[in-house]
XYZ file of C-alpha atoms in Angstrom:
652
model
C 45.061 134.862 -24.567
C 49.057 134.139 -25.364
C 48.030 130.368 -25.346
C 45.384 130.978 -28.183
C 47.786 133.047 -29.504
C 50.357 130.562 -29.546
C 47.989 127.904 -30.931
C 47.123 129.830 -34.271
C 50.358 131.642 -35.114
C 51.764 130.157 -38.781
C 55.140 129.255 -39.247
C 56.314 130.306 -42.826
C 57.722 127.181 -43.616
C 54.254 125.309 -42.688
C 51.646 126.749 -44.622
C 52.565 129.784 -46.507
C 49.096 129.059 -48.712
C 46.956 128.949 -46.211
C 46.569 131.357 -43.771
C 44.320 130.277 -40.143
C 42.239 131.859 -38.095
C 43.131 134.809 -35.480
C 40.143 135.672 -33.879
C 41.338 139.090 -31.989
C 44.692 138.256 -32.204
C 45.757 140.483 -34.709
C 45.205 144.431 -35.906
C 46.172 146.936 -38.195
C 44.919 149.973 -40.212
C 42.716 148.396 -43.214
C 41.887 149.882 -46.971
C 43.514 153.104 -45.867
C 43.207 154.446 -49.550
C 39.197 154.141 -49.398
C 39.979 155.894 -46.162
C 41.418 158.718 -48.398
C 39.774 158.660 -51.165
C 35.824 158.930 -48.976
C 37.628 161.840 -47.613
C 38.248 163.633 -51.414
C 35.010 162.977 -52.021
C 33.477 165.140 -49.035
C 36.043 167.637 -50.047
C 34.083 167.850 -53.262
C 30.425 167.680 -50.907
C 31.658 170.687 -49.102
C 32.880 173.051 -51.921
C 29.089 172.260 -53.385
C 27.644 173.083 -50.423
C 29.386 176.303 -50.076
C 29.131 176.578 -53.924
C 25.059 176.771 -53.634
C 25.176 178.963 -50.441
C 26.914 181.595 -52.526
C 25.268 181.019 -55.704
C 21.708 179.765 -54.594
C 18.582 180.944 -53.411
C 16.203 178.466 -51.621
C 13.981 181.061 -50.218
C 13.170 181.824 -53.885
C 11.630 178.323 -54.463
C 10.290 178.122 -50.677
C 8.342 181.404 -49.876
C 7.710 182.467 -53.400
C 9.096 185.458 -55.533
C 7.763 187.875 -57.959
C 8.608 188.958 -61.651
C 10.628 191.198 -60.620
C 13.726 189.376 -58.486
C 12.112 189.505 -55.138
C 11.565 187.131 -52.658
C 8.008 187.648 -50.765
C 8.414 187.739 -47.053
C 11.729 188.854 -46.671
C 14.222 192.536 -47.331
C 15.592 191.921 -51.128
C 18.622 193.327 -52.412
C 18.755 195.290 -56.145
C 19.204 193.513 -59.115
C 21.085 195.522 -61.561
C 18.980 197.136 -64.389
C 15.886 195.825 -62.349
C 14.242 199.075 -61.602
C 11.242 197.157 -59.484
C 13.482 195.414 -57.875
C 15.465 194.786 -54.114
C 12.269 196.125 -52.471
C 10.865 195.579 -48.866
C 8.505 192.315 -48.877
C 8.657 191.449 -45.309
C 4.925 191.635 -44.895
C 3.880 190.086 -48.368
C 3.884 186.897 -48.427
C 1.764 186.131 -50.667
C 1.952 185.653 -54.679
C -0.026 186.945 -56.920
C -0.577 186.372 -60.549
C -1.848 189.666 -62.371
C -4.089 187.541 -64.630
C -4.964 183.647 -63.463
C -7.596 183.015 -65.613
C -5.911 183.537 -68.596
C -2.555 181.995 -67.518
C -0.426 181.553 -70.760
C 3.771 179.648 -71.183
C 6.076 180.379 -72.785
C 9.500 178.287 -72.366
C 7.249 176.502 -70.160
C 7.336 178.788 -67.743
C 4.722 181.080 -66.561
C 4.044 184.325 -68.296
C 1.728 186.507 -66.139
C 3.227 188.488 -63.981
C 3.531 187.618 -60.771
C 3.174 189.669 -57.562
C 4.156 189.818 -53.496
C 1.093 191.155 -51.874
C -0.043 190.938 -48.151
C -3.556 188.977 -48.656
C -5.306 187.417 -51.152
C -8.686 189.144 -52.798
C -11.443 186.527 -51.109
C -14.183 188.188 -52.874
C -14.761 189.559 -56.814
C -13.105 192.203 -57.649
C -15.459 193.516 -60.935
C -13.368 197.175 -61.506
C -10.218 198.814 -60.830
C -12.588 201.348 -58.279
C -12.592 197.470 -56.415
C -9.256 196.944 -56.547
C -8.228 200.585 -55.276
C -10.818 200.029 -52.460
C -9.140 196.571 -51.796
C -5.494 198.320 -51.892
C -6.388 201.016 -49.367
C -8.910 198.398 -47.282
C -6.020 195.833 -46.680
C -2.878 196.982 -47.902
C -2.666 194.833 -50.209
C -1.429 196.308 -54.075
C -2.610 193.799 -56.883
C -0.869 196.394 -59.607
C 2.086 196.933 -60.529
C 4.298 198.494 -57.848
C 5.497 201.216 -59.945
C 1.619 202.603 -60.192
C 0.692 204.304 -57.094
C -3.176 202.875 -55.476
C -4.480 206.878 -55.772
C -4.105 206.337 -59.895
C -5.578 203.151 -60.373
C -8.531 204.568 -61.642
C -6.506 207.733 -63.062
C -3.609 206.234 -65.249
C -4.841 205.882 -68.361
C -2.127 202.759 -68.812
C -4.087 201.233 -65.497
C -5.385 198.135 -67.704
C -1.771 197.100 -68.495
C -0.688 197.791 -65.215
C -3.458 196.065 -63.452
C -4.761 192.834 -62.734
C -7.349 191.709 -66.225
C -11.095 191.895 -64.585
C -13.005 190.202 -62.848
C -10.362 189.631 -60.248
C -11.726 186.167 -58.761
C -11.752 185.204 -55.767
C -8.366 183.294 -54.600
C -6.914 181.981 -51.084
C -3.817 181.138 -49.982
C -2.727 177.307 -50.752
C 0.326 176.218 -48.916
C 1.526 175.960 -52.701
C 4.639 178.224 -51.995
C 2.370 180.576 -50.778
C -0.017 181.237 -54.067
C -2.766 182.963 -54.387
C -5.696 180.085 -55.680
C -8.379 181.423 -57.866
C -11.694 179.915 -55.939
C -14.350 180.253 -59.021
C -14.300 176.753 -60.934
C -13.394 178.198 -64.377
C -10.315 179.692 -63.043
C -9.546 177.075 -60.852
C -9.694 174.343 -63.453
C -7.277 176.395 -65.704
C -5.114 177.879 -63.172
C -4.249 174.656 -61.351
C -3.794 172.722 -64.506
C -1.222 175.569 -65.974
C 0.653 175.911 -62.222
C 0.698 172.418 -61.322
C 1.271 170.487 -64.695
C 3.463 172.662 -66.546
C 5.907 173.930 -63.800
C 9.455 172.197 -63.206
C 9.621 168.880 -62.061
C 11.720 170.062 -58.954
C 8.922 172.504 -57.841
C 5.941 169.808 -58.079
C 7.706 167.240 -55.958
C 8.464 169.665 -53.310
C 5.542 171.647 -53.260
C 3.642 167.825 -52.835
C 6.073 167.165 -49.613
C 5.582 171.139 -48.312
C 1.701 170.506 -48.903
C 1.725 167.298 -47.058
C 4.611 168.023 -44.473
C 2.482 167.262 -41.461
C 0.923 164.523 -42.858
C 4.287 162.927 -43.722
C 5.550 163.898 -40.101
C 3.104 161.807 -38.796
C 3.813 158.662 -41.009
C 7.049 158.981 -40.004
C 5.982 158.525 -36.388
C 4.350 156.078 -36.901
C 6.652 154.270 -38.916
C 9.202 154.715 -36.205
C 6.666 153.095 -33.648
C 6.028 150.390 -35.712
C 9.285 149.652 -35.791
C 10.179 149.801 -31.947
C 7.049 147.237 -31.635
C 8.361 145.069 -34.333
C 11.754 144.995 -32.781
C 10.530 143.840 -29.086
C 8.553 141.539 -30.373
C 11.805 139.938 -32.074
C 13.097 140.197 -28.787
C 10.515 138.428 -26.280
C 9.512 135.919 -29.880
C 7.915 132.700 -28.715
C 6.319 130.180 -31.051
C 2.906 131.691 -30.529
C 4.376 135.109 -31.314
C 5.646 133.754 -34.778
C 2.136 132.248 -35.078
C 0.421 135.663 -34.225
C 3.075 137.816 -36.090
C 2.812 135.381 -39.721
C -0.822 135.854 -39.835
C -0.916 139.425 -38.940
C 1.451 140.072 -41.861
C -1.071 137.784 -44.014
C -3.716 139.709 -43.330
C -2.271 143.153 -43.072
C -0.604 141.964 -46.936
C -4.360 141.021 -48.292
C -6.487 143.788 -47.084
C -3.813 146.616 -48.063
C -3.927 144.729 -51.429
C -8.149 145.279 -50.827
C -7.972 148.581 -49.879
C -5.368 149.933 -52.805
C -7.625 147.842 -55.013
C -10.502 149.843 -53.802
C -8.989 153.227 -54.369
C -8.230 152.348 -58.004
C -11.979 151.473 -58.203
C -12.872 154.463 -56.468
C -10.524 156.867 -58.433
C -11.534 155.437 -61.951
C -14.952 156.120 -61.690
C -14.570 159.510 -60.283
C -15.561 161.810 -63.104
C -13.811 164.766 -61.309
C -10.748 163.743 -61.939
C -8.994 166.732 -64.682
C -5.641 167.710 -63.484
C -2.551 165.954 -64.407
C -1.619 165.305 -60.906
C -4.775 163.364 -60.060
C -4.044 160.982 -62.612
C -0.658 160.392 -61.126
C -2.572 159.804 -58.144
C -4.369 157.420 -60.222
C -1.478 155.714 -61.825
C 0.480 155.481 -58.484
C -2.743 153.958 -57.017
C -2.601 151.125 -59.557
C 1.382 150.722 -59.663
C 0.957 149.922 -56.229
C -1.956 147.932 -55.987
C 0.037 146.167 -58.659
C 3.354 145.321 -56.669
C 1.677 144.854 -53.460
C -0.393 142.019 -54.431
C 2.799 140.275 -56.603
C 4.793 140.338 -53.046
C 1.905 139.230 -51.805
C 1.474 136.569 -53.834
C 5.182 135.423 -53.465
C 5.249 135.653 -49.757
C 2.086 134.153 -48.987
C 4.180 131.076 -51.182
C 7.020 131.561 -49.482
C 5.383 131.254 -46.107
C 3.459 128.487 -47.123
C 7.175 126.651 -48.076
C 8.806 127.418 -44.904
C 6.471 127.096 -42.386
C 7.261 123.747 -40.570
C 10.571 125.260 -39.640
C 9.164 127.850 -37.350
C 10.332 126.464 -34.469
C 13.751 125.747 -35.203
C 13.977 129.632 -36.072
C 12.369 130.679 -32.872
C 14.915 128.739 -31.013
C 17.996 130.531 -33.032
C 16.377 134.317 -32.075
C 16.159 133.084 -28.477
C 19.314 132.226 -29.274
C 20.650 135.260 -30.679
C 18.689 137.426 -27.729
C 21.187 135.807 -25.195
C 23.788 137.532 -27.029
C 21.709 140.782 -26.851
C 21.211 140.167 -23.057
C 24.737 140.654 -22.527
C 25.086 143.119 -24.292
C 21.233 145.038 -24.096
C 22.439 148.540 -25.453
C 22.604 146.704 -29.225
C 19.356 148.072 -29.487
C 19.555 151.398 -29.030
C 22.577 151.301 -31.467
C 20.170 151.907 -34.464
C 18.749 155.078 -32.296
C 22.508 156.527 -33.108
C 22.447 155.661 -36.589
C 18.554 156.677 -37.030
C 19.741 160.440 -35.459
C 22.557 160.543 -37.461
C 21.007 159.557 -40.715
C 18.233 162.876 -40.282
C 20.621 165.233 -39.442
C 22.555 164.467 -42.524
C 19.343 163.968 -44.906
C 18.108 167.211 -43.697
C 22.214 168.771 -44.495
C 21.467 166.837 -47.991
C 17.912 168.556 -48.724
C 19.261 172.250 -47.745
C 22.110 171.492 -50.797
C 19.380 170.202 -52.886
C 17.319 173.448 -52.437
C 19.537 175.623 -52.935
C 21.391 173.952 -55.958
C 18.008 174.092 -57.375
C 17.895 177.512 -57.420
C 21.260 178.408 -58.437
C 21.293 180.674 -61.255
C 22.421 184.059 -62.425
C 19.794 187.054 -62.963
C 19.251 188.185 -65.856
C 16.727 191.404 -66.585
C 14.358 190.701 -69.740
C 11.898 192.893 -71.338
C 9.593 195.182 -69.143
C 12.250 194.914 -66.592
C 11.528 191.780 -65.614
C 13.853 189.197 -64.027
C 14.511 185.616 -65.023
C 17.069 183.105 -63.457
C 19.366 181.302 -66.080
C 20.798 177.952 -64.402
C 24.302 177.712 -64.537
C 26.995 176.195 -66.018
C 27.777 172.575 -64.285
C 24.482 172.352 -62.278
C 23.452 169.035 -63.321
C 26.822 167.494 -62.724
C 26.720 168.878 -59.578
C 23.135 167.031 -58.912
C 24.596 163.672 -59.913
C 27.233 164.110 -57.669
C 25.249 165.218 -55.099
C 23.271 161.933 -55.330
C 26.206 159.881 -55.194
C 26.864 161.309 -51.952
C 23.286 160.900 -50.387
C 23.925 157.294 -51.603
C 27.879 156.667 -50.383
C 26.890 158.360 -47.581
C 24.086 156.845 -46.405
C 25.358 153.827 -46.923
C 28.453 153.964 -45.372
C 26.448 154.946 -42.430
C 24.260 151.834 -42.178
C 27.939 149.782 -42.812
C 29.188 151.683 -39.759
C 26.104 150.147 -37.565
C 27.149 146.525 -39.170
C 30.444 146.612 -38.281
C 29.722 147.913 -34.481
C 27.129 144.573 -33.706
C 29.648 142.676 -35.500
C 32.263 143.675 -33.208
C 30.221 143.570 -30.344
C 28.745 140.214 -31.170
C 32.849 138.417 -32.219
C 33.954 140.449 -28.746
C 31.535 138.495 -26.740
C 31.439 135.209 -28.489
C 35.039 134.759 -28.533
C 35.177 135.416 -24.763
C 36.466 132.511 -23.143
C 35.127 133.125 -19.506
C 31.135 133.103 -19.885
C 31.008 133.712 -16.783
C 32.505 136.965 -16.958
C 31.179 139.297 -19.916
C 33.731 141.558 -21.473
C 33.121 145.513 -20.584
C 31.454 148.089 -22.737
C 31.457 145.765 -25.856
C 29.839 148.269 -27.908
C 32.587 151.029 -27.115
C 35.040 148.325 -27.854
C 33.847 147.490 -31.046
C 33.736 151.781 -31.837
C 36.750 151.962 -31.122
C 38.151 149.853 -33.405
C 36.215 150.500 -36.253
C 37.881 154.051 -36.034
C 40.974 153.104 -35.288
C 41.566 150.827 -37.870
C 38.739 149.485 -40.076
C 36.866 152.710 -41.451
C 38.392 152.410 -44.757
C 36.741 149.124 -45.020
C 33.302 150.003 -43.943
C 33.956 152.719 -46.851
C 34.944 150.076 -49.490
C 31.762 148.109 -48.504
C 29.509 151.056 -48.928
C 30.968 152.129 -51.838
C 30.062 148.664 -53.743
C 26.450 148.639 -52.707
C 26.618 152.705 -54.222
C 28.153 151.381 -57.262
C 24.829 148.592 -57.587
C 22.685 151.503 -56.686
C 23.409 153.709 -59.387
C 23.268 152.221 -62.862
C 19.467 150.964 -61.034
C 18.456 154.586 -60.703
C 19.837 155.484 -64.520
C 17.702 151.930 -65.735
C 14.926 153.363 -64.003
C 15.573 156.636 -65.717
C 15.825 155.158 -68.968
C 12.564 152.559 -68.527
C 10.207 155.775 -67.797
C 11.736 157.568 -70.941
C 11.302 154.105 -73.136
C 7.664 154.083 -71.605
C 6.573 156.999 -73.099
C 7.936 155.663 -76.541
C 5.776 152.446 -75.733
C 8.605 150.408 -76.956
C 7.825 146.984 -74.801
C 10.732 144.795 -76.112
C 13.164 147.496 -74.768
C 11.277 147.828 -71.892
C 11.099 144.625 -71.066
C 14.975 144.097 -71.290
C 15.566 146.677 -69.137
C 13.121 145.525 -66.305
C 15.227 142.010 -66.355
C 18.585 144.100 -66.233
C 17.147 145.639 -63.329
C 16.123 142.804 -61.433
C 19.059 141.528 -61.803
C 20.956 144.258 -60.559
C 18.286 143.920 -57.507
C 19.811 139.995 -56.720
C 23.283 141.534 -57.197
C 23.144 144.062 -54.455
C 21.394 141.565 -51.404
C 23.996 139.046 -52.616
C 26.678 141.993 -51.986
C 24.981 143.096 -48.938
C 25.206 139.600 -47.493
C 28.764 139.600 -48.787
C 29.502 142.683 -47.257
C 27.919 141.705 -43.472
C 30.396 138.672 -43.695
C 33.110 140.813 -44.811
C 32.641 142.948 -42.137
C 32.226 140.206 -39.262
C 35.332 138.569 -40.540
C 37.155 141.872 -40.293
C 36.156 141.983 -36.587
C 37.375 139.006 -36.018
C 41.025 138.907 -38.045
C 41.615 142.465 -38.722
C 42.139 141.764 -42.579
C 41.479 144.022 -45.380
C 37.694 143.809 -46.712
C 38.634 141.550 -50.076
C 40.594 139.366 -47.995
C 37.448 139.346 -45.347
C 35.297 138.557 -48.153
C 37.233 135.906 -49.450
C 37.991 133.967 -46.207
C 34.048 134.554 -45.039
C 32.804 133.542 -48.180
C 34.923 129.823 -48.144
C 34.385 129.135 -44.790
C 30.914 129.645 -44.721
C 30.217 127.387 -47.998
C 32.111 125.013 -45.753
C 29.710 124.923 -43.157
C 26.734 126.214 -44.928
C 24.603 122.984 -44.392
C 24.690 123.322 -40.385
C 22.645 126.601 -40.779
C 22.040 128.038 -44.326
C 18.046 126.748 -44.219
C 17.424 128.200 -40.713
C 19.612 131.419 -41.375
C 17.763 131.913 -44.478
C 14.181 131.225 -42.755
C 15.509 133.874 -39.972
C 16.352 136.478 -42.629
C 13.092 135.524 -43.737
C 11.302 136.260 -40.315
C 13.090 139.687 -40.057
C 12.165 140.791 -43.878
C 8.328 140.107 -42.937
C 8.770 142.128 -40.100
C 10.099 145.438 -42.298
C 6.845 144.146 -44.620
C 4.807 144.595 -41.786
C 5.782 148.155 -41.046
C 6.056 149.241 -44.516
C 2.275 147.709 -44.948
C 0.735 149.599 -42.261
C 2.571 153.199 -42.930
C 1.389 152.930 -46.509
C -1.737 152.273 -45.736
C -2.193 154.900 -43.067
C -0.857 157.315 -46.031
C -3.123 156.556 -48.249
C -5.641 156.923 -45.668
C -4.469 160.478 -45.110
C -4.098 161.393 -48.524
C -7.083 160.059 -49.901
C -8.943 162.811 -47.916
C -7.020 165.652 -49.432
C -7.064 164.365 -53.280
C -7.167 168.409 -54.673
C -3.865 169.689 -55.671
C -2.225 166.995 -53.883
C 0.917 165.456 -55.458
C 1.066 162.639 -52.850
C 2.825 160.793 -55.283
C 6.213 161.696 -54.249
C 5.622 162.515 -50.703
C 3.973 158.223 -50.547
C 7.028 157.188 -52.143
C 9.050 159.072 -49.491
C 7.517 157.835 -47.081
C 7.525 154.350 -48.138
C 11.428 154.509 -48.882
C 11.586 156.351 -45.316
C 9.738 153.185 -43.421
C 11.423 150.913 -45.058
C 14.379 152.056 -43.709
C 13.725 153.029 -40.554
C 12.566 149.321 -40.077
C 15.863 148.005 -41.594
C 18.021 150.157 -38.828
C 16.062 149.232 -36.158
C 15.716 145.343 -37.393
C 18.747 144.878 -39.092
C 20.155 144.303 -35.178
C 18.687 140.806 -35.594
C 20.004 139.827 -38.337
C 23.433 141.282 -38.266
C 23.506 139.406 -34.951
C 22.550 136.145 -36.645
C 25.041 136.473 -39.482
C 27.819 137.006 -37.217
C 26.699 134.252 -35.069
C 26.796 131.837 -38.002
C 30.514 132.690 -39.072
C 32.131 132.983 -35.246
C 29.887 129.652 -35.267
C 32.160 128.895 -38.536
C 35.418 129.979 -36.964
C 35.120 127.933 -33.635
C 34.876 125.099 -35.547
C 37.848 125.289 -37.785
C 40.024 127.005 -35.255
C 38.967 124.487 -31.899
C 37.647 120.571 -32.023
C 35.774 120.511 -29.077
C 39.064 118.535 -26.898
C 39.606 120.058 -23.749
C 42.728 121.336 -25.327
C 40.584 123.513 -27.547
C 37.020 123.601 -26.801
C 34.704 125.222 -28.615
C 33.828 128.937 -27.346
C 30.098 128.680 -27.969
C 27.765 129.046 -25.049
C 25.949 125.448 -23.988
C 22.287 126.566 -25.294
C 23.887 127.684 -28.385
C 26.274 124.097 -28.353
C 22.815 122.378 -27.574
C 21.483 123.659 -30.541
C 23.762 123.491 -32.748
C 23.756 119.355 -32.045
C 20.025 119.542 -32.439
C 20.378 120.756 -35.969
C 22.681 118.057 -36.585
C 20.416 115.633 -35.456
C 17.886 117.072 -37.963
C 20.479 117.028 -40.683
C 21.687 113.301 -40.307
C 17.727 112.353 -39.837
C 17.415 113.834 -43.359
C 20.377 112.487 -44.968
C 20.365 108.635 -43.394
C 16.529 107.815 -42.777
C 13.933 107.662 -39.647
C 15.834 104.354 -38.728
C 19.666 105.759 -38.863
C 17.868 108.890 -37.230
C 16.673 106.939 -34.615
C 20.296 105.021 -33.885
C 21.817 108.111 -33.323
C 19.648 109.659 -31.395
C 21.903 110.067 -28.319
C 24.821 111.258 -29.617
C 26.013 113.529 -32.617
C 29.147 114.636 -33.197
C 29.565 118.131 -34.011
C 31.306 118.269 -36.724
C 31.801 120.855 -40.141
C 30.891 119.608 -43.781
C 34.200 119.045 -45.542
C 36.869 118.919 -42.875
């Protein structure tokens, strides 16, 4: 190691413009003020989070409350000037809304009053001598608490203080715990009123609390698909590619079929009233839409790259080898899966109870309504950037470990003799002294992120204004922000490997990564990209198949069903569960490309300085070669050099 360190040190006088290679030579502390600065900005995550402990109430929004300030299902505490309120509701858990039939808004919110009871009425309730019977049958008070069940036919104010009759029928919907009016008249009304008219905050999550098993078990299965997708990468043959391309043709066309179909299906359904089913509708045909343009484009793409199948098969089995040494790669994404839930399910628990931050405030009839406060929305937006930072900060960490790992191993001079606990190595380091650039590196991709989600905000606002020509312009902006963010995500892989290898700062990583791989971009670029490629089909694959089986599941439940947002979920949650567990691959292949780059400009193959790659991966590297010089000189030059290529970088 103090010969290779001799060999690359820089005199001052020699080249004070160019600085060389290092691999491992070299460390120290890098972008320490990112460090510092990622820090602040959980300072400001944790006085939210212990800002909407204080202030919030999620049970509010989760097990339902009354008009009065309590929470059904749990022990309330007074509000003040709220006679009716603070009481006991620990065995009603149920809501009830004093007239459902004739719901009516105001402020777009609901304006019957609403009730904790302990069951809904399943049966007609046709007069108050009903409703008493009900009360003393079951328990269960449908009038106001103030009015005692013995005067419910004695209190000549019983019609204000009771529910209007007929009572219908209703039974519990896992819809925060509402009572649902069964007859169709009331049901028609009652859903449209609750379900279209209500905040936007309490329709997506009372979609994802309707269909929390049901997304459970996409999630599963997503995860499964995944851990099949990623040992297939792992045993690939050429048959398996074979197998694997048209499975992911014909998975792409009949899910294009099959969303196709619903549309059909949905269309001429003559059921369809409620605001929410049309969602269904129009998220039916959005995707149907996409899926058969990235269809279309793949099934082009494939067609474009096929004939270099094998080439790519032989850089996996390639990349595998490295995996072999070092097999616990692959359960490195098992780390960053865990870590990712526990702090998505942190993230959701702020959410909730930011959204129900507010201060009480007693209206007429003693009544209590919750006025948001001051700063709430800031705090959202900040609270997103945070999901996003954070998130992404956590995938970077995952990059930089196989990075590590991967420069540790290939930069190992005795094959023969693996280096110890790679992975741990490559931990440590990133703690010691490269966090602040895995910070910097998600912090870029959350700066592309962001203006995406406000164009995306802006396009559905511009859509309702049917203005195309501004619509239009803002669906190129957002493509284009798209290319920026895989161009910085490749950026940032290279950045990262190149930290690895010369402990530099992440712009100076960048920088050095980005020149030297131009300069050797024509050894591998085509089969790198074709690999990429590969891996991308695979995440298709999985993302294919969970959507599908959620549709599936959904389609069976279409009644008061906002599976709009829980399908999107779970699409987003696939995709990414398939990008941890896949990613491996190709964050194995990238670094393999640029410590591929680095042996050559820091060693010329002399027995001085040979190069540190393995012989299958020196074998294949000359094969490529071959190829190259067969395309650039002819069949006959081909042909003349068939025994021999140098190996040998574009530009030196």
């Amino acid at each position: 190691m103090q010969c290779l360190g001799a060999e690359y040190l820089v005199s001052e006088e020699r080249t004070p413009r160019q600085r060389e290679w290092r691999p491992q030579i070299y460390r120290k502390c890098t972008d320490t003020a990112w460090l510092f600065l990622f820090f602040f900005f959980w300072t400001g995550l944790m006085f939210i989070m212990g800002y909407s402990a204080v202030a919030g109430a999620a049970e509010r929004l989760l097990l339902g409350s009354d008009s009065f300030g309590n929470v059904c299902g749990k022990r309330n505490s007074p509000v003040e000037g709220a006679s009716l309120s603070g009481q006991d509701m620990t065995l009603k858990k149920h809501v009830f809304f004093m007239n459902s039939c004739n719901l009516d808004i105001k402020d777009r919110k609901l304006g019957s009053t609403a009730l904790c009871v302990s069951s809904c009425p399943e049966e007609q309730l046709n007069t108050l001598e009903e409703v008493q019977l009900f009360a003393n049958t079951t328990g269960s008070f449908l009038c106001i608490y103030s009015l005692n069940s013995f005067n419910y036919t004695r209190d000549p104010n019983a019609d204000s203080l009771c529910p209007r009759l007929p009572v219908p029928p209703s039974k519990s919907f896992p819809l925060f715990n509402r009572c649902m009016p069964q007859t169709p008249e009331c049901y028609s009304l009652f859903a449209s009123v609750l379900i279209n008219d209500v905040d936007t905050l309490h329709r997506i999550l009372s979609g994802i609390m309707s269909a929390r098993d049901t997304i459970l078990g996409l999630c599963i299965l997503a995860l499964a698909l995944s851990l099949t997708m990623m040992l297939a990468f792992r045993f690939i043959t050429t048959l398996l590619v074979h197998i694997f391309i048209s499975l992911v043709i014909l998975g792409l066309l009949f899910v294009c079929g099959i969303l196709w179909w619903l549309y059909y299906d949905y269309t001429n359904d003559l059921s369809i009233e409620l605001d929410t089913e049309k969602e269904n509708m129009t998220c039916v045909l959005g995707f149907a839409v996409v899926s058969t343009v990235i269809t279309a484009f793949l099934l082009v793409l494939i067609f474009v790259l096929r004939k270099r199948i094998k080439l790519t098969v032989e850089i996996f089995q390639v990349a595998n080898k490295v995996i072999r040494s070092s097999p616990f790669l692959l359960f490195q994404p098992l780390w960053t899966f865990t870590i990712l839930i526990f702090f998505w399910i942190f993230w959701v628990a702020v959410l909730l109870s930011l959204g129900t931050a507010g201060v009480a405030q007693v209206i007429e009839g003693g009544q209590v309504e919750y006025k948001p406060l001051s700063g709430i929305r800031y705090m959202w937006w900040y609270h997103l950037i945070g999901l996003i930072w954070t998130s992404e900060f956590i995938l970077a960490c995952q990059q930089m470990t196989i990075a590590g790992a991967v420069v540790t191993c290939y930069f190992n001079r005795n094959k023969n003799d693996p280096p110890d606990h790679p992975i741990l190595s490559s931990l440590s380091i990133l703690f010691c002294y490269h966090q602040g650039t895995v910070v910097k590196g998600s912090f870029l991709i959350t700066v592309t992120r962001i203006p995406r989600t406000i164009l995306m905000c802006i396009y559905d606002t511009l859509k309702a204004k049917h203005s195309t020509w501004s619509r239009g312009m803002l669906r190129c902006c957002y493509c284009c922000s798209l290319c920026v963010a895989r161009y910085l995500r490749h950026l940032n892989q290279n950045a990262y490997t190149a930290t690895a290898i010369n402990g530099t700062d992440f712009c100076t990583s960048a920088k050095d990564a980005l020149k030297i791989a131009s300069k050797n971009s024509s050894h591998f670029a085509p089969i790198n990209y074709f690999g990429d490629f590969m891996i991308f089909l695979g995440k298709v694959l999985v993302v294919c198949f969970t959507v599908f089986g959620g549709l599936m599941a959904f389609n069976y439940n279409r009644v008061l069903q906002v599976w709009t947002i829980p399908l999107l979920l779970v699409t987003f949650f696939a995709y990414l569960v398939a990008h941890s567990f896949l990613s491996v691959f190709e964050t194995v292949l990238d670094a393999l490309f640029l410590c591929f780059a680095v042996d050559l400009e820091t060693n010329d193959g002399s027995s001085e300085k040979p190069y540190l790659m393995d012989q299958d991966f020196l074998s294949f590297v000359k094969r490529i070669n071959r190829v190259n010089t067969a395309r650039g000189q002819g069949d006959k030059d081909s042909a003349r050099t068939e025994e021999g290529t140098e190996l040998r970088p574009i530009g030196r």
